[in-house]
GROMACS .gro file of C-alpha atoms in nm:
model
  327
    1UNK     CA    1  11.097   0.883   3.352
    2UNK     CA    2  11.137   0.582   3.577
    3UNK     CA    3  10.780   0.637   3.709
    4UNK     CA    4  10.627   0.648   3.354
    5UNK     CA    5  10.454   0.334   3.233
    6UNK     CA    6  10.556   0.163   2.919
    7UNK     CA    7  10.409   0.289   2.594
    8UNK     CA    8  10.199  -0.027   2.551
    9UNK     CA    9  10.044   0.014   2.893
   10UNK     CA   10   9.952   0.376   2.810
   11UNK     CA   11   9.779   0.273   2.491
   12UNK     CA   12   9.591  -0.002   2.674
   13UNK     CA   13   9.478   0.247   2.936
   14UNK     CA   14   9.358   0.487   2.669
   15UNK     CA   15   9.158   0.205   2.504
   16UNK     CA   16   8.999   0.117   2.836
   17UNK     CA   17   8.893   0.476   2.889
   18UNK     CA   18   8.737   0.490   2.541
   19UNK     CA   19   8.554   0.162   2.606
   20UNK     CA   20   8.427   0.303   2.934
   21UNK     CA   21   8.282   0.608   2.757
   22UNK     CA   22   8.114   0.386   2.494
   23UNK     CA   23   7.960   0.159   2.756
   24UNK     CA   24   7.844   0.456   2.962
   25UNK     CA   25   7.675   0.595   2.647
   26UNK     CA   26   7.511   0.259   2.577
   27UNK     CA   27   7.392   0.235   2.936
   28UNK     CA   28   7.226   0.572   2.896
   29UNK     CA   29   7.066   0.459   2.570
   30UNK     CA   30   6.959   0.132   2.742
   31UNK     CA   31   6.784   0.326   3.014
   32UNK     CA   32   6.601   0.529   2.752
   33UNK     CA   33   6.499   0.209   2.570
   34UNK     CA   34   6.386   0.048   2.895
   35UNK     CA   35   6.178   0.357   2.968
   36UNK     CA   36   6.034   0.336   2.614
   37UNK     CA   37   5.958  -0.033   2.670
   38UNK     CA   38   5.774   0.049   2.992
   39UNK     CA   39   5.583   0.322   2.815
   40UNK     CA   40   5.499   0.084   2.527
   41UNK     CA   41   5.376  -0.179   2.772
   42UNK     CA   42   5.158   0.077   2.950
   43UNK     CA   43   5.004   0.199   2.624
   44UNK     CA   44   4.962  -0.156   2.501
   45UNK     CA   45   4.786  -0.265   2.819
   46UNK     CA   46   4.553   0.036   2.804
   47UNK     CA   47   4.473  -0.034   2.437
   48UNK     CA   48   4.407  -0.401   2.511
   49UNK     CA   49   4.175  -0.307   2.797
   50UNK     CA   50   3.978  -0.077   2.567
   51UNK     CA   51   3.931  -0.353   2.309
   52UNK     CA   52   3.764  -0.603   2.545
   53UNK     CA   53   3.814  -0.881   2.291
   54UNK     CA   54   3.939  -1.148   2.530
   55UNK     CA   55   4.256  -1.219   2.328
   56UNK     CA   56   4.623  -1.203   2.425
   57UNK     CA   57   4.901  -0.991   2.286
   58UNK     CA   58   5.065  -1.297   2.128
   59UNK     CA   59   4.748  -1.368   1.936
   60UNK     CA   60   4.726  -1.009   1.815
   61UNK     CA   61   5.092  -1.008   1.717
   62UNK     CA   62   5.025  -1.282   1.463
   63UNK     CA   63   4.708  -1.112   1.334
   64UNK     CA   64   4.702  -0.999   0.971
   65UNK     CA   65   4.493  -0.698   0.873
   66UNK     CA   66   4.512  -0.646   0.495
   67UNK     CA   67   4.405  -0.307   0.363
   68UNK     CA   68   4.092  -0.440   0.193
   69UNK     CA   69   3.958  -0.576   0.523
   70UNK     CA   70   3.855  -0.228   0.638
   71UNK     CA   71   3.649  -0.180   0.322
   72UNK     CA   72   3.491  -0.524   0.361
   73UNK     CA   73   3.393  -0.458   0.724
   74UNK     CA   74   3.257  -0.114   0.631
   75UNK     CA   75   3.046  -0.264   0.353
   76UNK     CA   76   2.914  -0.531   0.589
   77UNK     CA   77   2.826  -0.265   0.845
   78UNK     CA   78   2.649  -0.047   0.587
   79UNK     CA   79   2.466  -0.345   0.438
   80UNK     CA   80   2.357  -0.459   0.783
   81UNK     CA   81   2.229  -0.112   0.874
   82UNK     CA   82   2.053  -0.082   0.538
   83UNK     CA   83   1.883  -0.419   0.584
   84UNK     CA   84   1.773  -0.323   0.934
   85UNK     CA   85   1.629   0.002   0.801
   86UNK     CA   86   1.447  -0.175   0.519
   87UNK     CA   87   1.321  -0.438   0.762
   88UNK     CA   88   1.176  -0.166   0.987
   89UNK     CA   89   1.020   0.002   0.685
   90UNK     CA   90   0.865  -0.327   0.573
   91UNK     CA   91   0.733  -0.389   0.925
   92UNK     CA   92   0.575  -0.044   0.930
   93UNK     CA   93   0.437  -0.098   0.581
   94UNK     CA   94   0.287  -0.431   0.688
   95UNK     CA   95   0.126  -0.273   0.994
   96UNK     CA   96  -0.016   0.004   0.775
   97UNK     CA   97  -0.151  -0.247   0.522
   98UNK     CA   98  -0.309  -0.452   0.799
   99UNK     CA   99  -0.465  -0.141   0.953
  100UNK     CA  100  -0.603  -0.027   0.617
  101UNK     CA  101  -0.737  -0.375   0.544
  102UNK     CA  102  -0.900  -0.395   0.887
  103UNK     CA  103  -1.049  -0.047   0.846
  104UNK     CA  104  -1.190  -0.121   0.500
  105UNK     CA  105  -1.338  -0.453   0.613
  106UNK     CA  106  -1.507  -0.279   0.905
  107UNK     CA  107  -1.639  -0.006   0.674
  108UNK     CA  108  -1.775  -0.264   0.430
  109UNK     CA  109  -1.938  -0.451   0.717
  110UNK     CA  110  -2.102  -0.131   0.844
  111UNK     CA  111  -2.223  -0.044   0.494
  112UNK     CA  112  -2.372  -0.391   0.451
  113UNK     CA  113  -2.559  -0.343   0.777
  114UNK     CA  114  -2.682   0.000   0.663
  115UNK     CA  115  -2.805  -0.119   0.322
  116UNK     CA  116  -3.176  -0.200   0.328
  117UNK     CA  117  -3.321  -0.529   0.214
  118UNK     CA  118  -3.459  -0.568  -0.138
  119UNK     CA  119  -3.814  -0.587  -0.005
  120UNK     CA  120  -3.770  -0.260   0.183
  121UNK     CA  121  -3.624  -0.092  -0.124
  122UNK     CA  122  -3.916  -0.225  -0.332
  123UNK     CA  123  -4.156  -0.083  -0.074
  124UNK     CA  124  -3.990   0.259  -0.091
  125UNK     CA  125  -4.007   0.260  -0.470
  126UNK     CA  126  -4.374   0.163  -0.454
  127UNK     CA  127  -4.426   0.456  -0.220
  128UNK     CA  128  -4.270   0.693  -0.474
  129UNK     CA  129  -4.476   0.539  -0.754
  130UNK     CA  130  -4.792   0.578  -0.545
  131UNK     CA  131  -4.709   0.940  -0.478
  132UNK     CA  132  -4.658   1.003  -0.850
  133UNK     CA  133  -4.985   0.825  -0.926
  134UNK     CA  134  -5.161   1.039  -0.670
  135UNK     CA  135  -5.019   1.353  -0.825
  136UNK     CA  136  -5.125   1.235  -1.169
  137UNK     CA  137  -5.471   1.142  -1.041
  138UNK     CA  138  -5.512   1.488  -0.893
  139UNK     CA  139  -5.422   1.635  -1.228
  140UNK     CA  140  -5.662   1.399  -1.405
  141UNK     CA  141  -5.938   1.497  -1.165
  142UNK     CA  142  -5.880   1.860  -1.251
  143UNK     CA  143  -5.896   1.777  -1.621
  144UNK     CA  144  -6.185   1.527  -1.582
  145UNK     CA  145  -6.455   1.769  -1.698
  146UNK     CA  146  -6.256   1.869  -2.004
  147UNK     CA  147  -6.183   1.507  -2.077
  148UNK     CA  148  -6.550   1.415  -2.040
  149UNK     CA  149  -6.651   1.685  -2.286
  150UNK     CA  150  -6.380   1.565  -2.524
  151UNK     CA  151  -6.506   1.206  -2.493
  152UNK     CA  152  -6.863   1.317  -2.567
  153UNK     CA  153  -6.747   1.503  -2.875
  154UNK     CA  154  -6.542   1.202  -2.987
  155UNK     CA  155  -6.837   0.969  -2.929
  156UNK     CA  156  -7.074   1.208  -3.115
  157UNK     CA  157  -6.829   1.239  -3.401
  158UNK     CA  158  -6.784   0.861  -3.415
  159UNK     CA  159  -7.161   0.814  -3.417
  160UNK     CA  160  -7.205   1.073  -3.693
  161UNK     CA  161  -6.935   0.909  -3.899
  162UNK     CA  162  -7.098   0.570  -3.845
  163UNK     CA  163  -7.442   0.700  -3.945
  164UNK     CA  164  -7.294   0.877  -4.246
  165UNK     CA  165  -7.109   0.564  -4.355
  166UNK     CA  166  -7.432   0.360  -4.319
  167UNK     CA  167  -7.626   0.611  -4.529
  168UNK     CA  168  -7.353   0.620  -4.792
  169UNK     CA  169  -7.343   0.239  -4.794
  170UNK     CA  170  -7.722   0.222  -4.844
  171UNK     CA  171  -7.705   0.470  -5.130
  172UNK     CA  172  -7.421   0.277  -5.289
  173UNK     CA  173  -7.619  -0.044  -5.252
  174UNK     CA  174  -7.925   0.109  -5.417
  175UNK     CA  175  -7.705   0.250  -5.693
  176UNK     CA  176  -7.550  -0.090  -5.749
  177UNK     CA  177  -7.894  -0.252  -5.778
  178UNK     CA  178  -8.024   0.013  -6.018
  179UNK     CA  179  -7.715   0.040  -6.236
  180UNK     CA  180  -7.598  -0.318  -6.208
  181UNK     CA  181  -7.239  -0.194  -6.127
  182UNK     CA  182  -7.088  -0.464  -5.908
  183UNK     CA  183  -6.790  -0.252  -5.799
  184UNK     CA  184  -7.032  -0.031  -5.607
  185UNK     CA  185  -7.083  -0.322  -5.367
  186UNK     CA  186  -6.711  -0.319  -5.288
  187UNK     CA  187  -6.716   0.051  -5.212
  188UNK     CA  188  -7.030  -0.001  -5.002
  189UNK     CA  189  -6.853  -0.265  -4.790
  190UNK     CA  190  -6.540  -0.053  -4.750
  191UNK     CA  191  -6.753   0.241  -4.636
  192UNK     CA  192  -6.931   0.028  -4.379
  193UNK     CA  193  -6.606  -0.124  -4.255
  194UNK     CA  194  -6.439   0.217  -4.218
  195UNK     CA  195  -6.734   0.368  -4.039
  196UNK     CA  196  -6.784   0.078  -3.802
  197UNK     CA  197  -6.407   0.044  -3.741
  198UNK     CA  198  -6.373   0.411  -3.659
  199UNK     CA  199  -6.668   0.390  -3.419
  200UNK     CA  200  -6.533   0.078  -3.246
  201UNK     CA  201  -6.186   0.228  -3.219
  202UNK     CA  202  -6.323   0.540  -3.050
  203UNK     CA  203  -6.528   0.330  -2.809
  204UNK     CA  204  -6.226   0.114  -2.726
  205UNK     CA  205  -5.998   0.412  -2.665
  206UNK     CA  206  -6.247   0.577  -2.434
  207UNK     CA  207  -6.303   0.248  -2.253
  208UNK     CA  208  -5.930   0.199  -2.197
  209UNK     CA  209  -5.900   0.549  -2.062
  210UNK     CA  210  -6.189   0.477  -1.826
  211UNK     CA  211  -6.006   0.166  -1.703
  212UNK     CA  212  -5.696   0.377  -1.641
  213UNK     CA  213  -5.900   0.620  -1.441
  214UNK     CA  214  -6.045   0.334  -1.239
  215UNK     CA  215  -5.695   0.199  -1.167
  216UNK     CA  216  -5.577   0.538  -1.052
  217UNK     CA  217  -5.886   0.567  -0.840
  218UNK     CA  218  -5.797   0.236  -0.674
  219UNK     CA  219  -5.436   0.345  -0.622
  220UNK     CA  220  -5.547   0.680  -0.485
  221UNK     CA  221  -5.687   0.497  -0.185
  222UNK     CA  222  -5.325   0.457  -0.065
  223UNK     CA  223  -5.234   0.810   0.029
  224UNK     CA  224  -4.864   0.910   0.050
  225UNK     CA  225  -4.773   1.241   0.208
  226UNK     CA  226  -4.496   1.472   0.093
  227UNK     CA  227  -4.296   1.390   0.409
  228UNK     CA  228  -4.323   1.018   0.337
  229UNK     CA  229  -4.220   1.074  -0.024
  230UNK     CA  230  -3.921   1.283   0.086
  231UNK     CA  231  -3.821   1.020   0.340
  232UNK     CA  232  -3.843   0.743   0.080
  233UNK     CA  233  -3.643   0.948  -0.173
  234UNK     CA  234  -3.373   1.024   0.086
  235UNK     CA  235  -3.349   0.659   0.191
  236UNK     CA  236  -3.317   0.544  -0.169
  237UNK     CA  237  -3.055   0.809  -0.233
  238UNK     CA  238  -2.863   0.692   0.072
  239UNK     CA  239  -2.884   0.335  -0.057
  240UNK     CA  240  -2.721   0.437  -0.383
  241UNK     CA  241  -2.456   0.626  -0.188
  242UNK     CA  242  -2.387   0.326   0.037
  243UNK     CA  243  -2.361   0.094  -0.262
  244UNK     CA  244  -2.121   0.332  -0.437
  245UNK     CA  245  -1.906   0.356  -0.123
  246UNK     CA  246  -1.913  -0.021  -0.085
  247UNK     CA  247  -1.802  -0.070  -0.446
  248UNK     CA  248  -1.524   0.187  -0.398
  249UNK     CA  249  -1.406   0.011  -0.081
  250UNK     CA  250  -1.409  -0.323  -0.261
  251UNK     CA  251  -1.180  -0.175  -0.527
  252UNK     CA  252  -0.953  -0.030  -0.260
  253UNK     CA  253  -0.946  -0.370  -0.090
  254UNK     CA  254  -0.833  -0.528  -0.419
  255UNK     CA  255  -0.558  -0.266  -0.450
  256UNK     CA  256  -0.455  -0.333  -0.090
  257UNK     CA  257  -0.431  -0.703  -0.172
  258UNK     CA  258  -0.204  -0.621  -0.467
  259UNK     CA  259   0.007  -0.400  -0.239
  260UNK     CA  260   0.035  -0.689   0.007
  261UNK     CA  261   0.158  -0.918  -0.272
  262UNK     CA  262   0.423  -0.660  -0.362
  263UNK     CA  263   0.516  -0.631   0.006
  264UNK     CA  264   0.555  -1.008   0.026
  265UNK     CA  265   0.789  -1.002  -0.275
  266UNK     CA  266   1.002  -0.731  -0.112
  267UNK     CA  267   1.005  -0.932   0.210
  268UNK     CA  268   1.133  -1.238   0.024
  269UNK     CA  269   1.406  -1.034  -0.146
  270UNK     CA  270   1.506  -0.888   0.189
  271UNK     CA  271   1.526  -1.238   0.341
  272UNK     CA  272   1.757  -1.349   0.058
  273UNK     CA  273   1.984  -1.049   0.112
  274UNK     CA  274   1.989  -1.116   0.487
  275UNK     CA  275   2.085  -1.478   0.417
  276UNK     CA  276   2.374  -1.369   0.195
  277UNK     CA  277   2.488  -1.119   0.457
  278UNK     CA  278   2.475  -1.385   0.729
  279UNK     CA  279   2.694  -1.614   0.517
  280UNK     CA  280   2.952  -1.337   0.471
  281UNK     CA  281   2.949  -1.262   0.844
  282UNK     CA  282   3.007  -1.629   0.924
  283UNK     CA  283   3.311  -1.635   0.697
  284UNK     CA  284   3.457  -1.336   0.882
  285UNK     CA  285   3.381  -1.506   1.216
  286UNK     CA  286   3.582  -1.808   1.100
  287UNK     CA  287   3.885  -1.597   1.001
  288UNK     CA  288   3.853  -1.352   1.294
  289UNK     CA  289   3.668  -1.519   1.586
  290UNK     CA  290   3.710  -1.215   1.812
  291UNK     CA  291   3.454  -1.031   1.596
  292UNK     CA  292   3.180  -1.225   1.776
  293UNK     CA  293   3.259  -1.016   2.086
  294UNK     CA  294   3.167  -0.688   1.916
  295UNK     CA  295   2.866  -0.550   1.732
  296UNK     CA  296   2.905  -0.513   1.359
  297UNK     CA  297   2.843  -0.138   1.378
  298UNK     CA  298   3.188  -0.101   1.544
  299UNK     CA  299   3.385  -0.325   1.309
  300UNK     CA  300   3.531  -0.041   1.094
  301UNK     CA  301   3.632   0.144   1.412
  302UNK     CA  302   3.776  -0.180   1.551
  303UNK     CA  303   3.993  -0.212   1.242
  304UNK     CA  304   4.165   0.118   1.321
  305UNK     CA  305   4.206   0.023   1.688
  306UNK     CA  306   4.361  -0.308   1.588
  307UNK     CA  307   4.594  -0.127   1.350
  308UNK     CA  308   4.696   0.102   1.634
  309UNK     CA  309   4.751  -0.194   1.871
  310UNK     CA  310   4.955  -0.378   1.609
  311UNK     CA  311   5.172  -0.069   1.570
  312UNK     CA  312   5.217  -0.054   1.948
  313UNK     CA  313   5.314  -0.424   1.952
  314UNK     CA  314   5.559  -0.368   1.667
  315UNK     CA  315   5.719  -0.071   1.843
  316UNK     CA  316   5.734  -0.265   2.172
  317UNK     CA  317   5.895  -0.567   2.004
  318UNK     CA  318   6.143  -0.339   1.828
  319UNK     CA  319   6.243  -0.172   2.155
  320UNK     CA  320   6.265  -0.511   2.326
  321UNK     CA  321   6.500  -0.634   2.055
  322UNK     CA  322   6.712  -0.323   2.088
  323UNK     CA  323   6.724  -0.368   2.466
  324UNK     CA  324   6.832  -0.731   2.424
  325UNK     CA  325   7.103  -0.626   2.182
  326UNK     CA  326   7.239  -0.356   2.414
  327UNK     CA  327   7.226  -0.585   2.715
   0.00000   0.00000   0.00000
């Protein structure tokens, strides 16, 4: 009993032992937190190295990433990719239009060189006309004897009619003298006029036909063979074909010009959209300068990496605060 400590000393000793246990527990927890801090720093350093943005942890810690920013960056990325695609399509369309225009101009030039001059075309048509005249002359020669007999009959008939009309006119004149009927003179004159007119008309017709024969005889001196006629016909046919192709190419060239105007309008619209996109990008550069270090195609992915880094920073700061409190 004499060796026992006082009751107060016993209670104080018990309190010291309880405090020792608590501190030992906190020291264990502190070691765990220090290990977590080291692990956080390692992860944070690795994440920062992967970003390659050239910014410090303190700068990232103050960074704000609202939820709508991911959508905005995704829209900018999609718009940028869409504009690039449309720009490539317009470039290809322009090259195609230029190639088509160049091809059509070359074709038109070749057709112009292939088309014969007006004098040559006139010569070919004269050759065809001469060939037709020759064919007709050959036919007329075959029918010449029949025509000559027909002319003789017409001339004989005209002469008979003339003689008959003269005889009738004489009889009418005698009758008018004997009977003193003046109207018989009128009939006499009409008979003479009809007879003489019919005779002159026949003579004139036969004379005109003779002139025609003479003309064909003169033209028949220029002989055109079947091969020459075929060649002339083929050349003229080719001329019509060339002219038709040329006209068709001219129409296609007009359509190509219209297509180029439409292309120019689309190019202007694309330039306006690119200008608006550039303005939006500049605004994001002002609020987040580190975006200049990365291509726009990776902005949405960068957003998630930044979110992850911010979470690592938050966890690291939390553990650091807990360590400070325990220490």
